[in-house]
Amino acid sequence: MRHKLEDVRLLAPIIPRSKVIGVGRNFVEHAHELGNEVPAQPLLFLKPNTAVVGPNDPVVLPEFSEEVSFEAELCVVIGRICKDVPEDRADDVIFGYTCGNDLTARDVQKTDLQWTRAKGFDTSAPLGPWIETDLDTEDLQIQGRLNGEVRQDGSTSQMIRGVRELVSVVSQAFTLLPGDVIMTGTPAGVGLVKEGDRFEVEIEGIGRLSNPIVRR
Ligand code: MG
């Protein structure tokens, strides 16, 4: 049976059973805007699957942070169990792509030794609105909009490590399972969200992910 999009509520298109892998500082201008150098080695981190929420689900600002930032990102959804994937075989293990927001408690990221709390708190990984399975990711516009205002406007062509290289690099560290998600890094323009805001990630060829920001 078919339903109109406006008549249904979309859930997160995937809840990874094992992990969301984040990639830090994969855009030169974003690394520099936060005063960081581009890392010589890939900078990887994990977000637990309990961080994942879907389209229009509220992002709940954690009690322990006063500085939560948005990060609009292209996300890769893995389709097959794999390990040590050569770059030229990466397409074989990719199921598709979706939009994501790698919400980050910037203050805690600076003060905690690990990024676990800063990057992994509940609701810190909105994904959606769906998974696009047929997509050329060489040069796609990535926009992040805060309350309708464009704050991030980049392209996947600006990635230091592209999608295939990231799948290869990540799979050297972790066995990837079907449904695992790689968040590929954010373009420049990040900023803070506050209670009452709405943040949207729109990626060319995929669609738009929108979430309200709340504090409880
Ligand atoms: Mg990020």
mmCIF file of C-alpha atoms and ligand atoms in Angstrom:
data_model
loop_
_atom_site.group_PDB
_atom_site.id
_atom_site.type_symbol
_atom_site.label_atom_id
_atom_site.label_comp_id
_atom_site.label_asym_id
_atom_site.label_seq_id
_atom_site.Cartn_x
_atom_site.Cartn_y
_atom_site.Cartn_z
ATOM 1 C CA MET A 1 0.000 0.000 0.000
ATOM 2 C CA ARG A 2 1.262 3.491 -0.814
ATOM 3 C CA HIS A 3 0.867 6.477 1.479
ATOM 4 C CA LYS A 4 1.609 10.134 0.949
ATOM 5 C CA LEU A 5 4.763 11.341 2.661
ATOM 6 C CA GLU A 6 2.832 13.983 4.618
ATOM 7 C CA ASP A 7 0.524 11.277 6.025
ATOM 8 C CA VAL A 8 3.272 9.187 7.593
ATOM 9 C CA ARG A 9 5.914 9.591 10.260
ATOM 10 C CA LEU A 10 9.356 8.505 9.136
ATOM 11 C CA LEU A 11 11.570 6.683 11.587
ATOM 12 C CA ALA A 12 15.356 6.521 11.444
ATOM 13 C CA PRO A 13 16.072 4.601 8.225
ATOM 14 C CA ILE A 14 18.614 2.468 10.061
ATOM 15 C CA ILE A 15 19.436 1.676 13.669
ATOM 16 C CA PRO A 16 22.932 0.228 13.421
ATOM 17 C CA ARG A 17 23.164 -2.976 15.408
ATOM 18 C CA SER A 18 26.810 -2.373 16.135
ATOM 19 C CA LYS A 19 28.135 1.137 15.457
ATOM 20 C CA VAL A 20 28.200 4.567 13.949
ATOM 21 C CA ILE A 21 31.746 5.574 13.051
ATOM 22 C CA GLY A 22 32.553 9.264 12.922
ATOM 23 C CA VAL A 23 35.368 10.885 10.972
ATOM 24 C CA GLY A 24 36.856 14.029 12.483
ATOM 25 C CA ARG A 25 38.307 16.940 10.505
ATOM 26 C CA ASN A 26 37.711 15.605 6.997
ATOM 27 C CA PHE A 27 37.244 19.098 5.507
ATOM 28 C CA VAL A 28 40.189 21.523 5.546
ATOM 29 C CA GLU A 29 38.159 24.667 6.227
ATOM 30 C CA HIS A 30 36.246 23.007 9.049
ATOM 31 C CA ALA A 31 39.461 21.809 10.724
ATOM 32 C CA HIS A 32 40.843 25.344 10.509
ATOM 33 C CA GLU A 33 37.676 27.094 11.768
ATOM 34 C CA LEU A 34 38.083 25.272 15.087
ATOM 35 C CA GLY A 35 41.808 25.960 15.207
ATOM 36 C CA ASN A 36 42.854 22.426 14.302
ATOM 37 C CA GLU A 37 45.273 21.054 11.779
ATOM 38 C CA VAL A 38 44.223 18.426 9.278
ATOM 39 C CA PRO A 39 45.161 15.109 10.906
ATOM 40 C CA ALA A 40 47.853 13.065 9.179
ATOM 41 C CA GLN A 41 46.087 9.888 10.233
ATOM 42 C CA PRO A 42 42.318 9.481 9.922
ATOM 43 C CA LEU A 43 40.647 10.679 13.115
ATOM 44 C CA LEU A 44 37.936 8.145 13.957
ATOM 45 C CA PHE A 45 35.446 7.992 16.801
ATOM 46 C CA LEU A 46 32.350 5.973 17.655
ATOM 47 C CA LYS A 47 28.800 6.991 18.427
ATOM 48 C CA PRO A 48 26.660 4.286 20.104
ATOM 49 C CA ASN A 49 23.502 3.119 18.335
ATOM 50 C CA THR A 50 21.517 4.640 21.215
ATOM 51 C CA ALA A 51 22.534 8.058 19.826
ATOM 52 C CA VAL A 52 20.516 7.508 16.640
ATOM 53 C CA VAL A 53 17.172 9.240 16.136
ATOM 54 C CA GLY A 54 15.089 9.793 13.019
ATOM 55 C CA PRO A 55 13.563 12.655 11.046
ATOM 56 C CA ASN A 56 11.747 15.204 13.195
ATOM 57 C CA ASP A 57 12.724 13.435 16.416
ATOM 58 C CA PRO A 58 13.857 15.944 19.035
ATOM 59 C CA VAL A 59 17.549 16.393 19.746
ATOM 60 C CA VAL A 60 17.727 16.630 23.532
ATOM 61 C CA LEU A 61 20.533 18.873 24.720
ATOM 62 C CA PRO A 62 22.442 17.070 27.477
ATOM 63 C CA GLU A 63 22.545 18.538 30.983
ATOM 64 C CA PHE A 64 26.340 18.453 31.047
ATOM 65 C CA SER A 65 26.888 20.778 28.081
ATOM 66 C CA GLU A 66 26.278 24.432 27.348
ATOM 67 C CA GLU A 67 27.769 24.345 23.854
ATOM 68 C CA VAL A 68 26.221 21.784 21.525
ATOM 69 C CA SER A 69 27.158 22.224 17.873
ATOM 70 C CA PHE A 70 25.531 20.996 14.663
ATOM 71 C CA GLU A 71 27.530 19.178 11.959
ATOM 72 C CA ALA A 72 25.777 18.358 8.666
ATOM 73 C CA GLU A 73 27.263 15.180 7.164
ATOM 74 C CA LEU A 74 26.901 12.640 4.386
ATOM 75 C CA CYS A 75 26.455 9.190 5.929
ATOM 76 C CA VAL A 76 27.398 5.869 4.363
ATOM 77 C CA VAL A 77 25.277 2.824 5.221
ATOM 78 C CA ILE A 78 27.175 -0.454 5.004
ATOM 79 C CA GLY A 79 25.423 -3.385 3.308
ATOM 80 C CA ARG A 80 27.736 -6.343 3.858
ATOM 81 C CA ILE A 81 29.997 -7.713 6.551
ATOM 82 C CA CYS A 82 33.501 -6.697 5.566
ATOM 83 C CA LYS A 83 37.057 -6.116 6.766
ATOM 84 C CA ASP A 84 40.131 -4.564 5.125
ATOM 85 C CA VAL A 85 38.185 -3.413 2.080
ATOM 86 C CA PRO A 86 40.389 -2.145 -0.768
ATOM 87 C CA GLU A 87 39.272 1.256 -2.066
ATOM 88 C CA ASP A 88 38.341 -0.163 -5.431
ATOM 89 C CA ARG A 89 35.970 -2.659 -3.758
ATOM 90 C CA ALA A 90 34.286 -0.147 -1.457
ATOM 91 C CA ASP A 91 31.212 0.171 -3.684
ATOM 92 C CA ASP A 92 30.572 -3.565 -3.193
ATOM 93 C CA VAL A 93 30.004 -3.123 0.554
ATOM 94 C CA ILE A 94 28.032 0.151 0.495
ATOM 95 C CA PHE A 95 24.253 -0.227 0.726
ATOM 96 C CA GLY A 96 23.473 3.461 0.337
ATOM 97 C CA TYR A 97 23.613 6.979 1.717
ATOM 98 C CA THR A 98 21.631 9.179 4.062
ATOM 99 C CA CYS A 99 21.907 12.561 5.779
ATOM 100 C CA GLY A 100 23.184 12.897 9.328
ATOM 101 C CA ASN A 101 23.886 15.443 12.014
ATOM 102 C CA ASP A 102 26.984 14.699 14.100
ATOM 103 C CA LEU A 103 25.908 16.751 17.110
ATOM 104 C CA THR A 104 28.854 17.528 19.341
ATOM 105 C CA ALA A 105 29.088 18.935 22.864
ATOM 106 C CA ARG A 106 31.977 21.247 22.008
ATOM 107 C CA ASP A 107 32.777 22.275 25.596
ATOM 108 C CA VAL A 108 32.958 18.687 26.799
ATOM 109 C CA GLN A 109 34.919 17.676 23.703
ATOM 110 C CA LYS A 110 37.629 20.088 24.867
ATOM 111 C CA THR A 111 37.638 19.111 28.539
ATOM 112 C CA ASP A 112 37.095 15.332 28.437
ATOM 113 C CA LEU A 113 40.100 13.279 27.427
ATOM 114 C CA GLN A 114 37.880 11.125 25.192
ATOM 115 C CA TRP A 115 35.182 12.314 22.799
ATOM 116 C CA THR A 116 32.750 9.647 23.987
ATOM 117 C CA ARG A 117 30.382 11.915 25.944
ATOM 118 C CA ALA A 118 30.772 14.853 23.575
ATOM 119 C CA LYS A 119 29.893 12.842 20.482
ATOM 120 C CA GLY A 120 27.864 9.933 21.833
ATOM 121 C CA PHE A 121 25.110 11.323 24.027
ATOM 122 C CA ASP A 122 21.504 10.233 23.395
ATOM 123 C CA THR A 123 20.002 11.869 20.260
ATOM 124 C CA SER A 124 23.430 13.036 19.028
ATOM 125 C CA ALA A 125 23.081 11.162 15.719
ATOM 126 C CA PRO A 126 19.935 12.062 13.770
ATOM 127 C CA LEU A 127 19.815 10.047 10.517
ATOM 128 C CA GLY A 128 17.457 10.210 7.546
ATOM 129 C CA PRO A 129 15.125 10.882 5.893
ATOM 130 C CA TRP A 130 15.755 7.662 3.958
ATOM 131 C CA ILE A 131 18.578 5.692 2.344
ATOM 132 C CA GLU A 132 19.438 6.524 -1.251
ATOM 133 C CA THR A 133 20.963 3.473 -2.894
ATOM 134 C CA ASP A 134 21.884 4.906 -6.295
ATOM 135 C CA LEU A 135 24.142 7.914 -5.852
ATOM 136 C CA ASP A 136 27.427 9.243 -7.180
ATOM 137 C CA THR A 137 29.067 10.911 -4.167
ATOM 138 C CA GLU A 138 31.940 12.674 -5.951
ATOM 139 C CA ASP A 139 30.428 16.180 -5.905
ATOM 140 C CA LEU A 140 27.234 16.582 -3.883
ATOM 141 C CA GLN A 141 26.158 19.780 -2.173
ATOM 142 C CA ILE A 142 25.854 19.465 1.639
ATOM 143 C CA GLN A 143 23.878 22.195 3.371
ATOM 144 C CA GLY A 144 23.234 22.769 7.050
ATOM 145 C CA ARG A 145 20.444 25.204 7.895
ATOM 146 C CA LEU A 146 19.715 26.623 11.334
ATOM 147 C CA ASN A 147 16.141 27.915 11.621
ATOM 148 C CA GLY A 148 16.027 28.147 7.828
ATOM 149 C CA GLU A 149 19.278 30.103 7.489
ATOM 150 C CA VAL A 150 22.099 28.467 5.528
ATOM 151 C CA ARG A 151 25.066 28.044 7.873
ATOM 152 C CA GLN A 152 26.983 25.274 6.129
ATOM 153 C CA ASP A 153 27.270 25.034 2.357
ATOM 154 C CA GLY A 154 29.897 22.602 1.172
ATOM 155 C CA SER A 155 30.468 19.769 -1.244
ATOM 156 C CA THR A 156 31.567 16.188 -0.902
ATOM 157 C CA SER A 157 34.287 17.122 -3.410
ATOM 158 C CA GLN A 158 35.976 19.030 -0.546
ATOM 159 C CA MET A 159 36.484 15.909 1.556
ATOM 160 C CA ILE A 160 40.100 15.187 2.385
ATOM 161 C CA ARG A 161 39.306 11.478 2.270
ATOM 162 C CA GLY A 162 36.437 10.527 -0.021
ATOM 163 C CA VAL A 163 33.791 7.892 0.603
ATOM 164 C CA ARG A 164 35.713 4.925 -0.834
ATOM 165 C CA GLU A 165 38.908 5.778 1.022
ATOM 166 C CA LEU A 166 36.973 6.180 4.266
ATOM 167 C CA VAL A 167 35.308 2.769 3.900
ATOM 168 C CA SER A 168 38.738 1.280 3.312
ATOM 169 C CA VAL A 169 40.392 3.092 6.216
ATOM 170 C CA VAL A 170 37.547 2.453 8.680
ATOM 171 C CA SER A 171 37.431 -1.241 7.749
ATOM 172 C CA GLN A 172 41.112 -1.565 8.622
ATOM 173 C CA ALA A 173 40.198 -0.755 12.215
ATOM 174 C CA PHE A 174 36.747 -2.318 12.508
ATOM 175 C CA THR A 175 34.891 -5.216 10.991
ATOM 176 C CA LEU A 176 31.895 -3.509 9.420
ATOM 177 C CA LEU A 177 28.460 -5.099 9.718
ATOM 178 C CA PRO A 178 25.370 -4.533 7.578
ATOM 179 C CA GLY A 179 23.656 -1.414 8.903
ATOM 180 C CA ASP A 180 26.784 0.191 10.311
ATOM 181 C CA VAL A 181 26.999 3.872 9.438
ATOM 182 C CA ILE A 182 30.020 6.033 8.646
ATOM 183 C CA MET A 183 29.546 9.788 9.158
ATOM 184 C CA THR A 184 32.012 11.285 6.709
ATOM 185 C CA GLY A 185 32.792 14.636 8.310
ATOM 186 C CA THR A 186 31.340 18.122 8.182
ATOM 187 C CA PRO A 187 32.068 21.152 5.991
ATOM 188 C CA ALA A 188 32.878 24.569 7.475
ATOM 189 C CA GLY A 189 30.267 26.737 9.147
ATOM 190 C CA VAL A 190 29.481 24.789 12.311
ATOM 191 C CA GLY A 191 27.791 26.601 15.159
ATOM 192 C CA LEU A 192 25.783 26.121 18.309
ATOM 193 C CA VAL A 193 22.180 25.060 18.691
ATOM 194 C CA LYS A 194 19.865 26.071 21.517
ATOM 195 C CA GLU A 195 16.482 25.048 22.809
ATOM 196 C CA GLY A 196 13.741 25.908 20.334
ATOM 197 C CA ASP A 197 15.983 25.774 17.246
ATOM 198 C CA ARG A 198 15.453 23.528 14.254
ATOM 199 C CA PHE A 199 18.391 22.203 12.264
ATOM 200 C CA GLU A 200 18.187 20.775 8.758
ATOM 201 C CA VAL A 201 20.715 18.789 6.786
ATOM 202 C CA GLU A 202 20.104 18.688 3.046
ATOM 203 C CA ILE A 203 22.281 16.685 0.679
ATOM 204 C CA GLU A 204 21.904 16.823 -3.068
ATOM 205 C CA GLY A 205 20.450 13.602 -4.437
ATOM 206 C CA ILE A 206 19.273 12.355 -1.028
ATOM 207 C CA GLY A 207 16.865 14.764 0.663
ATOM 208 C CA ARG A 208 16.404 16.760 3.838
ATOM 209 C CA LEU A 209 16.715 15.706 7.470
ATOM 210 C CA SER A 210 15.130 18.101 9.968
ATOM 211 C CA ASN A 211 15.146 17.955 13.779
ATOM 212 C CA PRO A 212 13.954 20.269 16.531
ATOM 213 C CA ILE A 213 16.288 21.020 19.434
ATOM 214 C CA VAL A 214 14.898 20.691 22.959
ATOM 215 C CA ARG A 215 16.177 20.763 26.517
ATOM 216 C CA ARG A 216 14.481 18.718 29.230
HETATM 217 MG MG MG B 1 31.551 15.421 12.521
#
